[in-house]
Coordinates of C-alpha atoms in Angstrom, one line a residue:
X1 CA -12.1 64.2 85.9
X2 CA -10.3 62.4 88.7
X3 CA -11.5 59.0 89.8
X4 CA -11.4 59.6 93.6
X5 CA -13.8 57.9 96.1
X6 CA -16.4 60.2 97.5
X7 CA -16.3 60.8 101.2
X8 CA -19.1 62.3 103.3
X9 CA -18.8 65.5 105.2
X10 CA -18.7 63.5 108.5
X11 CA -15.9 61.3 107.2
X12 CA -13.8 64.2 106.1
X13 CA -14.0 65.7 109.6
X14 CA -12.1 62.8 111.1
X15 CA -9.8 61.8 108.3
X16 CA -6.9 63.6 109.9
X17 CA -7.0 61.3 113.0
X18 CA -5.5 57.8 113.2
X19 CA -7.3 55.3 115.4
X20 CA -5.1 56.0 118.5
X21 CA -5.5 59.7 118.0
X22 CA -9.3 59.3 118.0
X23 CA -9.0 57.4 121.3
X24 CA -6.7 60.2 122.7
X25 CA -9.3 62.8 121.6
X26 CA -12.1 60.9 123.4
X27 CA -9.9 60.6 126.6
X28 CA -9.0 64.3 126.3
X29 CA -12.7 65.4 126.0
X30 CA -13.7 63.0 128.9
X31 CA -11.1 64.8 131.1
X32 CA -12.9 68.1 130.5
X33 CA -16.5 67.8 131.5
X34 CA -17.1 71.4 130.8
X35 CA -17.1 70.5 127.1
X36 CA -19.8 67.8 127.2
X37 CA -21.6 68.0 130.5
X38 CA -24.4 70.6 130.3
X39 CA -24.8 70.5 134.1
X40 CA -21.1 71.6 134.6
X41 CA -21.0 75.2 135.8
X42 CA -18.3 76.0 133.3
X43 CA -20.2 74.6 130.3
X44 CA -21.7 77.9 129.5
X45 CA -18.4 79.8 129.9
X46 CA -17.1 80.2 126.4
X47 CA -13.6 81.0 127.5
X48 CA -13.4 78.0 129.9
X49 CA -14.6 75.6 127.1
X50 CA -12.1 77.2 124.6
X51 CA -9.3 76.8 127.1
X52 CA -10.1 73.1 127.4
X53 CA -10.1 72.7 123.6
X54 CA -6.7 74.4 123.5
X55 CA -5.3 72.0 126.1
X56 CA -6.7 69.0 124.1
X57 CA -5.4 70.3 120.8
X58 CA -1.9 70.9 122.2
X59 CA -1.8 67.4 123.6
X60 CA -2.7 65.9 120.2
X61 CA -0.6 68.3 118.2
X62 CA -3.6 69.4 116.1
X63 CA -5.4 72.7 115.8
X64 CA -8.5 73.4 117.8
X65 CA -10.9 73.3 114.8
X66 CA -9.6 69.9 113.8
X67 CA -10.2 68.6 117.3
X68 CA -13.7 70.1 117.5
X69 CA -14.6 68.7 114.1
X70 CA -13.2 65.3 115.1
X71 CA -15.2 65.3 118.3
X72 CA -18.3 66.2 116.5
X73 CA -17.8 63.3 114.1
X74 CA -17.2 60.9 116.9
X75 CA -20.2 62.1 119.0
X76 CA -22.5 61.9 116.0
X77 CA -21.2 58.4 115.2
X78 CA -21.8 57.3 118.8
X79 CA -25.4 58.7 118.7
X80 CA -26.0 56.9 115.4
X81 CA -24.8 53.6 116.7
X82 CA -26.7 54.0 120.0
X83 CA -29.9 54.6 118.0
X84 CA -29.3 51.5 116.0
X85 CA -28.6 49.4 119.1
X86 CA -31.8 50.7 120.8
X87 CA -33.8 49.7 117.7
X88 CA -32.4 46.2 117.7
X89 CA -32.9 45.9 121.5
X90 CA -36.5 46.8 121.3
X91 CA -37.4 43.8 119.1
X92 CA -39.3 40.7 120.4
X93 CA -36.1 39.1 121.7
X94 CA -35.3 42.2 123.8
X95 CA -37.3 41.0 126.8
X96 CA -35.8 37.5 126.9
X97 CA -32.5 38.5 128.4
X98 CA -32.2 37.7 132.1
X99 CA -29.2 39.9 132.7
X100 CA -28.9 42.9 130.4
X101 CA -25.4 44.0 129.3
X102 CA -24.5 47.6 129.8
X103 CA -25.7 49.8 127.0
X104 CA -22.2 50.6 125.8
X105 CA -21.6 46.8 125.4
X106 CA -24.8 46.6 123.2
X107 CA -23.5 49.3 120.8
X108 CA -21.6 47.6 118.0
X109 CA -19.0 50.3 117.4
X110 CA -15.2 50.3 118.1
X111 CA -15.3 53.4 120.3
X112 CA -18.6 52.7 122.2
X113 CA -16.9 51.7 125.5
X114 CA -14.7 54.8 125.5
X115 CA -17.7 57.1 124.8
X116 CA -19.9 55.5 127.4
X117 CA -19.1 58.5 129.8
X118 CA -21.5 60.7 127.8
X119 CA -25.0 61.2 129.2
X120 CA -28.0 59.6 127.5
X121 CA -27.2 60.4 123.9
X122 CA -30.7 59.6 122.5
X123 CA -32.3 62.8 123.8
X124 CA -31.7 66.2 122.4
X125 CA -31.4 69.2 124.7
X126 CA -34.6 71.0 125.5

């Protein structure tokens, strides 16, 4: 039996991306609101969304499924870190700040600032 470190399913989804590729993926998705903005008229158009993913995958030199899986991983990580930041913010010291930093600044995660374009990530769709 090989002695390899175990990796979670989430970690495996993003293994094929270097740090700068992750940033490029985030920028690419940000440019295509039809992917992430549920109020965008093209969000429910499967062909339009798929066309955006093809454009993103071509710009990264990866296949569409890798990009989608990588985005899912990044989005879930952002949600997790946002949840953690909200829990810490709601403590007794949370009300003592005179000027509150932007929420993305409060999230302790390397890609938080780049992902701040996402709508409120703590609520699931109805």
